[in-house]
Coordinates of C-alpha atoms in Angstrom, one line a residue:
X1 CA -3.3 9.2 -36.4
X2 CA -6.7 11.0 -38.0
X3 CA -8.1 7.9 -36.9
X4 CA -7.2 8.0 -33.5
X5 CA -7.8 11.9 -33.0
X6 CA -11.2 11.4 -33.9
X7 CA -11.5 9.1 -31.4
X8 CA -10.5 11.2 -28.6
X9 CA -12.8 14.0 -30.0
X10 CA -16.2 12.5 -29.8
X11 CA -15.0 10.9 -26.7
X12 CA -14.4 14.1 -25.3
X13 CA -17.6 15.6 -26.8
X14 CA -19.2 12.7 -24.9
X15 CA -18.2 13.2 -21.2
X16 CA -19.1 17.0 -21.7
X17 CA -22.4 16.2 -22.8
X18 CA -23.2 14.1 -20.0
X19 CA -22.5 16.3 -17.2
X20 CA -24.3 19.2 -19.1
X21 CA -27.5 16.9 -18.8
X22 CA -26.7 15.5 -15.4
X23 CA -26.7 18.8 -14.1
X24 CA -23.8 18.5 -12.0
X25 CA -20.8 20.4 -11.9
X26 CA -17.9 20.5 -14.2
X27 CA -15.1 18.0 -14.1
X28 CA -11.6 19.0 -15.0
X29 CA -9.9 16.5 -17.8
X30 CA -6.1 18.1 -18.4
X31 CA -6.3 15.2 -21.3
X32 CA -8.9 16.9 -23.2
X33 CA -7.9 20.2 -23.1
X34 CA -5.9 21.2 -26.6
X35 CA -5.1 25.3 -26.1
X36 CA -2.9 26.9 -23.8
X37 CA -2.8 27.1 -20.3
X38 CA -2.9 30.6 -20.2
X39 CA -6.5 31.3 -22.5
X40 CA -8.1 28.7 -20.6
X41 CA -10.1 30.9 -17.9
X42 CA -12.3 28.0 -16.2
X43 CA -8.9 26.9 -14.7
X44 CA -7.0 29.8 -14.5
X45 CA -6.3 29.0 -10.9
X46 CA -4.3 26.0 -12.3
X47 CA -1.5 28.4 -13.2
X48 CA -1.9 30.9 -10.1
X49 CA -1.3 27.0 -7.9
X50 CA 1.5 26.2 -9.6
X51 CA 3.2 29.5 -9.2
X52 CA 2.6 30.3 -5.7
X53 CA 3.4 26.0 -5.1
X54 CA 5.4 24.3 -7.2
X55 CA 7.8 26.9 -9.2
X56 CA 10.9 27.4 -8.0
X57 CA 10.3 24.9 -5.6
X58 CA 11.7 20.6 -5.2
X59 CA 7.8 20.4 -4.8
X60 CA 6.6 18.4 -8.0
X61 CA 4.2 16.6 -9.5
X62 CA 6.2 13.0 -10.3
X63 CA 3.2 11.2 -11.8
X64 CA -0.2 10.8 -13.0
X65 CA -1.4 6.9 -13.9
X66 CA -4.4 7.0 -16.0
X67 CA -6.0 3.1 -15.6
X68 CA -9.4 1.6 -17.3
X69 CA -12.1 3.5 -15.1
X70 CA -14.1 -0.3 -15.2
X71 CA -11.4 -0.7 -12.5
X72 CA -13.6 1.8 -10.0
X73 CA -12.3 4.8 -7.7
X74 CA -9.8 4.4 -5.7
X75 CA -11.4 3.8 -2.1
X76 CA -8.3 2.8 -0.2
X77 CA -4.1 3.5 -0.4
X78 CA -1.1 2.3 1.5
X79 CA 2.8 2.5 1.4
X80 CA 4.7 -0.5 2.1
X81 CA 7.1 -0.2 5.2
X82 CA 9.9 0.7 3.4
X83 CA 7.9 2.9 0.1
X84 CA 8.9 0.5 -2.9
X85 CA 5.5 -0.5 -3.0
X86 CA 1.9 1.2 -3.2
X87 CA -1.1 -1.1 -2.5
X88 CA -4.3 0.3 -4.0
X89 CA -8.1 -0.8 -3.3
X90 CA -10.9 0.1 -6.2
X91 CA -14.5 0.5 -6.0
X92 CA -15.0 -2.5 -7.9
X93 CA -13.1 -5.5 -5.5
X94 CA -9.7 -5.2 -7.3
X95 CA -6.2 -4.6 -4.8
X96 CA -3.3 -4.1 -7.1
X97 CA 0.4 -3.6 -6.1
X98 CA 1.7 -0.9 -7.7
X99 CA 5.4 0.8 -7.9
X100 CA 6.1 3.2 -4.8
X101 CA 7.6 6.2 -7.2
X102 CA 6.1 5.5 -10.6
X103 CA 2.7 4.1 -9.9
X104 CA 3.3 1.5 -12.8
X105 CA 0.9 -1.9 -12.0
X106 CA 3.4 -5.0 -10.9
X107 CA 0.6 -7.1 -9.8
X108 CA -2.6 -8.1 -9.2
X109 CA -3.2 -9.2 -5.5
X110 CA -7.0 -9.9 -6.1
X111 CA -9.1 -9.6 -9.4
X112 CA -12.7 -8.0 -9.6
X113 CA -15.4 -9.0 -7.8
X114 CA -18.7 -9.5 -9.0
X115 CA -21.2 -7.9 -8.1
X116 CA -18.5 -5.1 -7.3
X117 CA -17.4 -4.5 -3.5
X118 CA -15.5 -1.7 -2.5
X119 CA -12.4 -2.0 -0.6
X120 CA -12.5 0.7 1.9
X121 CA -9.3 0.4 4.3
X122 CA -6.1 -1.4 3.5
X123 CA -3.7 -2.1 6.6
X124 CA 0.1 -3.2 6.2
X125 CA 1.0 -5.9 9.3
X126 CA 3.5 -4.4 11.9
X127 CA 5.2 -7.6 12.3
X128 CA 4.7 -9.6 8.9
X129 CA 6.8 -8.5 6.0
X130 CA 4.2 -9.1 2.8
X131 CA 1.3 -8.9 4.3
X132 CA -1.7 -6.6 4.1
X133 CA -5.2 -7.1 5.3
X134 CA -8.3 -5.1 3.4
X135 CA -11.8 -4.4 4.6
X136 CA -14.5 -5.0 2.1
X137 CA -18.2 -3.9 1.9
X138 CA -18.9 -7.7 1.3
X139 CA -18.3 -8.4 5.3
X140 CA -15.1 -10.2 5.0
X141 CA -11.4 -9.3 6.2
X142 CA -8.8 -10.4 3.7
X143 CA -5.3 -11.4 4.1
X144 CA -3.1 -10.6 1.3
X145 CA -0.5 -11.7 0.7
X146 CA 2.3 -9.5 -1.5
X147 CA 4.6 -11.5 -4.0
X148 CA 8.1 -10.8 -3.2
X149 CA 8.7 -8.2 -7.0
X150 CA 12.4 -6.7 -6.9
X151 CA 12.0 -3.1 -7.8
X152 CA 14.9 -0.4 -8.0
X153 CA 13.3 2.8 -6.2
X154 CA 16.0 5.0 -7.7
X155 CA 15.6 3.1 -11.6
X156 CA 12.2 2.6 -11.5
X157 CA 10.7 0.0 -14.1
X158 CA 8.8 1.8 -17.1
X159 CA 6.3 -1.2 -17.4
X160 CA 6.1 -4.8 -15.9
X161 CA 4.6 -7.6 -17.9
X162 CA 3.4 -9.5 -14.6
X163 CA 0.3 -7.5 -14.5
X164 CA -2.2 -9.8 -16.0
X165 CA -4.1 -7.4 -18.3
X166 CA -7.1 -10.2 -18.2
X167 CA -8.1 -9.6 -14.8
X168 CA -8.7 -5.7 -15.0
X169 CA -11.5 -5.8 -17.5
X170 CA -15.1 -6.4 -16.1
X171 CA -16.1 -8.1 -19.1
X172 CA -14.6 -11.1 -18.3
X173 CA -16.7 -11.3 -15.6
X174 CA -19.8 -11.3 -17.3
X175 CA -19.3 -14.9 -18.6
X176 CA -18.4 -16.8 -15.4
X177 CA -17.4 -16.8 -12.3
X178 CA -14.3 -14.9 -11.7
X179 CA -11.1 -17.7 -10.2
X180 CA -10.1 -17.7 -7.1
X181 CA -7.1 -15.4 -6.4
X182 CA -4.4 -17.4 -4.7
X183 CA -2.8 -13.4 -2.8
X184 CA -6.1 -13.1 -1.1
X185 CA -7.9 -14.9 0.9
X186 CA -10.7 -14.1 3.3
X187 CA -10.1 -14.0 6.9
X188 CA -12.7 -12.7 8.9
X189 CA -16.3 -12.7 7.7
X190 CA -20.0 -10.8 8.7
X191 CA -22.4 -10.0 7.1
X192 CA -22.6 -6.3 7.8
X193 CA -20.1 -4.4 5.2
X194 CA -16.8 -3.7 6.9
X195 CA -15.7 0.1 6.2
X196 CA -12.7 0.5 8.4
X197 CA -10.0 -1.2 9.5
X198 CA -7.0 -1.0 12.1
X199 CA -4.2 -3.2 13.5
X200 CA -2.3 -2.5 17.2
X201 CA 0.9 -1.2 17.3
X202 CA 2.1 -4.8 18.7
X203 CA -0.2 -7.2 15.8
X204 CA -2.2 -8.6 18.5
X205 CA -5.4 -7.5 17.5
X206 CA -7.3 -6.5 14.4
X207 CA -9.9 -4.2 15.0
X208 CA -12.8 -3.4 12.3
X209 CA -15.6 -0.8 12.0
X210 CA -18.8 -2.3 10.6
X211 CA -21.7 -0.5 8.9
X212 CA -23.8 -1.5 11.5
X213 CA -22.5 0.8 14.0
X214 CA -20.3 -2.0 15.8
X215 CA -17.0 -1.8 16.5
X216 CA -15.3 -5.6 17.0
X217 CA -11.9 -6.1 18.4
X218 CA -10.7 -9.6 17.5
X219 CA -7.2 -11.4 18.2
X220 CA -5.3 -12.7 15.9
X221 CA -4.5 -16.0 16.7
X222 CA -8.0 -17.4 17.1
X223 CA -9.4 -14.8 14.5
X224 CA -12.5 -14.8 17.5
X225 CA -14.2 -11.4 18.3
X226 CA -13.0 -10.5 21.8
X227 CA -14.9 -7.3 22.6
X228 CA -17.6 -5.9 20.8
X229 CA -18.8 -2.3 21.0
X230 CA -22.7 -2.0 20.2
X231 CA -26.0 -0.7 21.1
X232 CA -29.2 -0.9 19.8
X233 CA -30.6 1.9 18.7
X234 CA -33.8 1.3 20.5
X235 CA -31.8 1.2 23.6
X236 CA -30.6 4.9 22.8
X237 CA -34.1 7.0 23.7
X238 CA -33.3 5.4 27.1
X239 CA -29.7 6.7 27.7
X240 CA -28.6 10.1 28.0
X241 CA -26.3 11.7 25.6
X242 CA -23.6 12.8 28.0
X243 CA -23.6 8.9 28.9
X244 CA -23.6 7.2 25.7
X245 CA -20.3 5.6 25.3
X246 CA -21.2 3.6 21.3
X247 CA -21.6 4.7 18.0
X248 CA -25.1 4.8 16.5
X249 CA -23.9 5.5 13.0
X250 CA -21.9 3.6 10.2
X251 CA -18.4 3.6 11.5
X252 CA -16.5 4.9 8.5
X253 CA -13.1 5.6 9.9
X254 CA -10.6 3.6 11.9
X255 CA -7.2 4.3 13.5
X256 CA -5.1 2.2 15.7
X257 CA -1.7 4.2 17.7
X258 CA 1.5 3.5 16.2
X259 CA 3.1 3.2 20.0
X260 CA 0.4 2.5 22.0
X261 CA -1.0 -0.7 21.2
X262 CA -4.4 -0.6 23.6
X263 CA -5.7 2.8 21.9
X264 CA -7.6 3.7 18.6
X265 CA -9.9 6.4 17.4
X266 CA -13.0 5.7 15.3
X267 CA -15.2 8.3 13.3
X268 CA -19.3 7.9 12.3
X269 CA -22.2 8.9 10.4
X270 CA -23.2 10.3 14.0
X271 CA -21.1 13.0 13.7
X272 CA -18.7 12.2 16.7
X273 CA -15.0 11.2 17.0
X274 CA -14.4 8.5 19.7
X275 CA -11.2 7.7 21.7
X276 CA -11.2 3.6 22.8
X277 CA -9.3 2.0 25.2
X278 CA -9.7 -1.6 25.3
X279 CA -8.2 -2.6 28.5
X280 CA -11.4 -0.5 29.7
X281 CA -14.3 -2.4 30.6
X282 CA -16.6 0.5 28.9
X283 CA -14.2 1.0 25.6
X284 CA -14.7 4.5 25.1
X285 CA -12.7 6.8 27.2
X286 CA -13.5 10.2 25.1
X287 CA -15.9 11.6 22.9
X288 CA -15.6 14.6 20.6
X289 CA -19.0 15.7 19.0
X290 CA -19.5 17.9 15.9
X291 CA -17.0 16.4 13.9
X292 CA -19.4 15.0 10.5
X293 CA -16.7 12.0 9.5
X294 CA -17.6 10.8 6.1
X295 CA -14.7 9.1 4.9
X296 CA -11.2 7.7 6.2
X297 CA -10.4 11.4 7.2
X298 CA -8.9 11.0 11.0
X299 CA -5.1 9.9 11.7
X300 CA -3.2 10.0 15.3
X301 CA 0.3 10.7 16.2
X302 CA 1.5 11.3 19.5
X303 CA -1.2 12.6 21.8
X304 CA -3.0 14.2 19.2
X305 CA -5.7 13.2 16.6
X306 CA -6.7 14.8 13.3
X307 CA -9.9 15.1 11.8
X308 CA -11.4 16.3 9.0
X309 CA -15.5 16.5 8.2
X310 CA -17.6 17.1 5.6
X311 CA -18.6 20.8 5.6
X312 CA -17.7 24.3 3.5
X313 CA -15.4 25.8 6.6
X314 CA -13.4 24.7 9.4
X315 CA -13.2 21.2 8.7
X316 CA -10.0 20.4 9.8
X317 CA -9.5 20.3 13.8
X318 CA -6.6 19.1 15.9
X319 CA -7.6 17.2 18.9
X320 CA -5.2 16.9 22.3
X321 CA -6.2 13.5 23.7
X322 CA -4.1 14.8 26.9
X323 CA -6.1 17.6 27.9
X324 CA -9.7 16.0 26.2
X325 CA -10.4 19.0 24.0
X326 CA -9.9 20.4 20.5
X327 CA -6.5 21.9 20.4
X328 CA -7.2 24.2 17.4
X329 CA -9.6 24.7 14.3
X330 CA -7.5 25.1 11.5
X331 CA -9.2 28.3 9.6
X332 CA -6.7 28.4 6.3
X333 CA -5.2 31.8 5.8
X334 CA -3.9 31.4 1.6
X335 CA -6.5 29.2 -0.3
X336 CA -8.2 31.1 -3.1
X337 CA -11.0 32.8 -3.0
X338 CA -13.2 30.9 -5.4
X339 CA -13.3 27.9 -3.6
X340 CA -16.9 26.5 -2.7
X341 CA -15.5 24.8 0.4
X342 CA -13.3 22.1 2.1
X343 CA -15.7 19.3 2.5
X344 CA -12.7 16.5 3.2
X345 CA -13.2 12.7 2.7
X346 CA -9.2 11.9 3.3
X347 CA -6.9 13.3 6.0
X348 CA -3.7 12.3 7.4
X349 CA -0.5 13.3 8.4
X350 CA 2.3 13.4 6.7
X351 CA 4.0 10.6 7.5
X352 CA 8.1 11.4 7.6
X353 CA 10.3 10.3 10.4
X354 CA 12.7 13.1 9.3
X355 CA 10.4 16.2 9.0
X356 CA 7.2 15.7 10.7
X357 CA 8.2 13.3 13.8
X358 CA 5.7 16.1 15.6
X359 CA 3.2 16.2 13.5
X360 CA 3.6 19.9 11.7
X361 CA 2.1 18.8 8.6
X362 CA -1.1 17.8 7.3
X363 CA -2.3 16.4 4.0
X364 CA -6.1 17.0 3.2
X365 CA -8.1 16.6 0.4
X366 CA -12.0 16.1 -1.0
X367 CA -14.9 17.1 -2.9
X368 CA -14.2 21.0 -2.6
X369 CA -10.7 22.3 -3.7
X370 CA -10.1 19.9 -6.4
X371 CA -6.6 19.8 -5.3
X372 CA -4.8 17.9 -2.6
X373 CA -3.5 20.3 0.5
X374 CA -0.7 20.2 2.4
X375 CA -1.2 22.6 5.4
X376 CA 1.3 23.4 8.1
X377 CA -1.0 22.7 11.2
X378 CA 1.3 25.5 13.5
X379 CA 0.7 28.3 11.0
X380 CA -2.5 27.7 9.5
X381 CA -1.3 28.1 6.2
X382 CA -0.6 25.7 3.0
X383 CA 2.5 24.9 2.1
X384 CA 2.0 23.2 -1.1
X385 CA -1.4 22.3 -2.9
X386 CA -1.2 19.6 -5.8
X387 CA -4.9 19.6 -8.5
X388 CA -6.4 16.9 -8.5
X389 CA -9.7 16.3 -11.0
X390 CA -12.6 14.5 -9.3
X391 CA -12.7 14.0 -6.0
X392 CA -9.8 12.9 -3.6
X393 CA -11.2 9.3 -1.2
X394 CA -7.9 8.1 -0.2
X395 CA -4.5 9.5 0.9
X396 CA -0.9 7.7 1.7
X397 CA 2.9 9.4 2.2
X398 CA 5.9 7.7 2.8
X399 CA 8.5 10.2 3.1
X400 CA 8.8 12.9 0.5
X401 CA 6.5 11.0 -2.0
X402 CA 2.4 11.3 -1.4
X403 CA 0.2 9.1 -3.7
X404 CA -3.7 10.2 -3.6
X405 CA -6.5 8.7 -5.6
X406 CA -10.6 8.8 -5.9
X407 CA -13.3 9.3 -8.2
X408 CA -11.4 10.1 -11.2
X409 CA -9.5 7.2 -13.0
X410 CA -6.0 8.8 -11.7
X411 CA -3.3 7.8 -9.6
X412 CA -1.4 10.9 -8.3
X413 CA 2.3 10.6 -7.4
X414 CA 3.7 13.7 -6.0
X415 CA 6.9 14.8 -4.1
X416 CA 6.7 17.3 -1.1
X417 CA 9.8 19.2 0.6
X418 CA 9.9 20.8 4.0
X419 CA 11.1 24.2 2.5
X420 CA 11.9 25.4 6.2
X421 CA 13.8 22.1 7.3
X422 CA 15.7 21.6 4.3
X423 CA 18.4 24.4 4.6
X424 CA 18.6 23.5 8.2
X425 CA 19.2 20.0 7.2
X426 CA 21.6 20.5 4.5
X427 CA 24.0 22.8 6.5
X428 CA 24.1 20.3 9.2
X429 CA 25.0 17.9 6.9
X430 CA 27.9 20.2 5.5
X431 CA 29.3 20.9 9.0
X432 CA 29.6 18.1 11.0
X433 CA 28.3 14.7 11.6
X434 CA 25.0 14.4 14.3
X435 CA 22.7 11.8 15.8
X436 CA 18.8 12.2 15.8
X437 CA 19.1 12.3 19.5
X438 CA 22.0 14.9 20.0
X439 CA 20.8 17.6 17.0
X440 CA 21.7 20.7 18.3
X441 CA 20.2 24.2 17.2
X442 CA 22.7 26.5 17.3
X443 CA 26.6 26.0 16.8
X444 CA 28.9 25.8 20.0
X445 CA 31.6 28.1 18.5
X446 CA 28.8 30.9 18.1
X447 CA 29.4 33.5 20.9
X448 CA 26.4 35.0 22.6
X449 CA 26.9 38.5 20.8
X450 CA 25.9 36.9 17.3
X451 CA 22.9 35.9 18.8
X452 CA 21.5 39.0 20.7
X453 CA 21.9 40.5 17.3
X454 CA 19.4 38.7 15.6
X455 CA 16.7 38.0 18.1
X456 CA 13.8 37.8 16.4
X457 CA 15.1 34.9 13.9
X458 CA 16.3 32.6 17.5
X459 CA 13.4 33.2 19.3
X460 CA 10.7 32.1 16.3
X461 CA 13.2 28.6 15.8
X462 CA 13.9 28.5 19.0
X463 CA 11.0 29.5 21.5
X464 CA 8.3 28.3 20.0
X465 CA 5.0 27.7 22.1
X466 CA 3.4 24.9 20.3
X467 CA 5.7 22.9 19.7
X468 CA 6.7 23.4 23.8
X469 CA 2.8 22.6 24.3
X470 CA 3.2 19.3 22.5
X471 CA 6.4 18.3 23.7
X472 CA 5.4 18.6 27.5
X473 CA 2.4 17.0 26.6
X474 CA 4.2 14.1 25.1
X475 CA 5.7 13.5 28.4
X476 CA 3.3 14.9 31.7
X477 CA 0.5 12.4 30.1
X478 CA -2.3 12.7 33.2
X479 CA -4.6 10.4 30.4
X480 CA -2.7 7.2 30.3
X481 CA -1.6 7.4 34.3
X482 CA -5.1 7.7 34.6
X483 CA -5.7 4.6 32.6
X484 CA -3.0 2.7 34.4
X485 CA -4.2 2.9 37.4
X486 CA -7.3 1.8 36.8
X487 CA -6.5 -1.1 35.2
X488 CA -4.1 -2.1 38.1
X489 CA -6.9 -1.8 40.2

């Protein structure tokens, strides 16, 4: 045991020597620190969080999965369709499938590449059960394929011996050529590193962002490019800016409309968000500048698109695709006040068909906070925030569970209520029996006495104008009648 805490000391004293010399700032390790909580004041804000967050609350942090850090940072995250499963992409090549509530290692889908690739974009198929397909730097488009592993979500497995312990350390690669992996297979191949990915809502076509600034739409049947969007950038001193419809930058970001299977939004180096239509002859339909996209860090749902850039303040905008403007600039109203900045690299919504069908929620994180936000997008405020060390690249949710990931060599596991919703839902529950499609807000037994007595509470759950906003934008959509008619003609 002397033996061992010797160890972790001049291991400890290690890392903190090198970033004294590096000059950069300090990293937060919870593993290394020995004394309380409470006497530590470079993370004092640690307590304040969890406080103002997480006591007192269903809001907790499930689990934290320390792997070998030869393994890379975690570039890329999905859920499976149903949440048993999490499918993670390193910096160094590897895709493992992990468990959906523990983060324990099942298996390894594809072993390390050398030299090391990043995988940046992991896409589950719509219509193929145990499939995935993953974007990597080395220009190809792989098709995994995900071994059918029976996991209990509600007695989750404290360790699986499938995990082949061989394949996760880089030394092996050193003397020879690393085997072929019989989960993944490549599908699509360029030479120009592929950094985002996206599949249509109906599986016909896989689209993929290249770091040449092209955007290529190919169908998956024949796996052959049918449009590509791309201009060279000696052709762009001749164009106007108003009239340049292609990125010039490295397309970084990538996401396909979960009900319309003919639209996607793309993010660049260029500093612009782009809305594409491909049954346009032209492709891009809108384009949002000002938004510096540095990461996966835009998601859609509905008619509206988030964003998030890399800057100190007011990186996080909400974009209405119906009206072709920026809906709001989400200027946080409860972060602390010894935060540097924002400066995002992931952003999505929070992805719950029972809570946020309208998009309420938000789930940020980067470089900045060193904590993973989630921020009600109505209120401009943050309804839980999770630390994080390092810095946050990738972000997934399924449900009540959010997994996160990035530089450090942590997997975060973390469970998120709607405390607003959840009375609501319980009560319901407790009185009678209700559809999704006949929910109704107040009882039909309460007279209309009750409720003139209490109208400040019916109006704020009742009459509220954003979510009004939204809903009649859902329907009156002047964009896509637009778009039909032009196609038909």
């Amino acid at each position: 045991m002397d033996i061992y805490n010797e160890i972790i000391a001049e291991y400890t004293k290690n890392i903190y020597s090198y970033y004294e010399n590096e000059e950069s700032p300090k990293i937060w390790y919870p593993m290394f620190y020995q004394g309380p909580k409470e006497e530590h004041n470079r993370f004092a804000w640690m307590k304040e969080n969890s406080d103002r967050f997480l006591k007192g609350t269903r809001n907790e942090i499930l689990f934290n999965r320390w792997y070998c850090s030869e393994l890379g940072a975690i570039t890329a995250l999905t859920y499976s369709p149903n949440g048993g499963h999490i499918i993670v992409g390193h910096a160094s090549g590897m895709v493992q499938m992990r468990h959906g509530t523990t983060g324990v290692v099942l298996c390894t889908l594809r072993n390390i590449q050398f030299p090391p690739r990043p995988i940046y974009a992991i896409e589950y198929s719509r219509l193929e059960e145990r499939v995935c397909y993953a974007a990597c730097s080395d220009g190809a488009i792989y098709r995994i394929e995900i071994p059918n592993i029976a996991t209990s979500v509600e007695d989750p497995p404290g360790y699986c011996i499938r995990a082949d312990p061989a394949l996760e350390c880089l030394n092996t690669q050193f003397y020879g050529s690393p085997g072929i992996s019989s989960a993944s297979t490549p599908l699509i191949t360029q030479r120009s590193p592929a950094l985002s990915l996206g599949i249509s809502a109906d599986q016909a076509k896989i689209i993929v962002g290249y770091a040449d600034a092209s955007i290529k739409v190919y169908d998956m049947e024949t796996l052959e490019a049918d449009l590509t969007y791309k201009v060279h950038k000696l052709r762009l001193q001749f164009i106007p800016k108003k009239l340049q419809r292609m990125h010039f930058g490295q397309v970084c970001a990538l996401r396909c409309h979960d009900q319309k299977p003919f639209l996607f939004a793309s993010g660049a180096w260029d500093k612009t968000l782009r809305i594409w239509d491909i049954r346009c002859n032209v492709g891009c339909i809108m384009t949002f500048e000002g938004v510096n996209i540095c990461g996966d860090s835009i998601d859609l749902n509905r008619d509206f698109c988030i964003s998030g850039s890399w800057q100190p303040t007011e990186a996080l905008s909400v974009w209405d695709l119906t009206a072709k403007k920026r809906l709001s600039t989400i200027r946080v109203q409860n972060r602390r006040p010894d935060v540097d900045g924002e400066y995002i690299y992931g952003c999505r919504y929070w992805r719950s068909s029972k809570y946020n069908r309208k998009g309420k929620y938000g789930i940020i994180g980067g470089s900045g906070t060193n904590c993973v936000e989630v921020i009600n997008l109505h209120n401009r405020y943050i309804t839980c925030s999770y630390p994080c060390p390092g810095t946050v690249l990738a972000i997934t949710s399924h449900d009540e569970r959010i997994a996160f990931g990035g530089t450090a060599p942590l997997l975060n596991i973390v469970s998120f209520h709607d405390p607003k919703h959840e009375k609501y839902k319980i009560k319901e529950e407790e009185q009678f029996e209700f559809t999704m499609k006949d929910v109704t807000w107040f009882d039909e037994d309460q007279s209309t006495e009750e409720v003139v007595e209490h109208p400040p509470k019916s109006t704020h759950s009742v009459n509220c104008p954003v979510v009004s906003k939204m809903s009649t934008h859902s329907v009156n959509c002047p964009v896509v009648s637009k778009m039909s008619t032009k196609s038909v003609t």
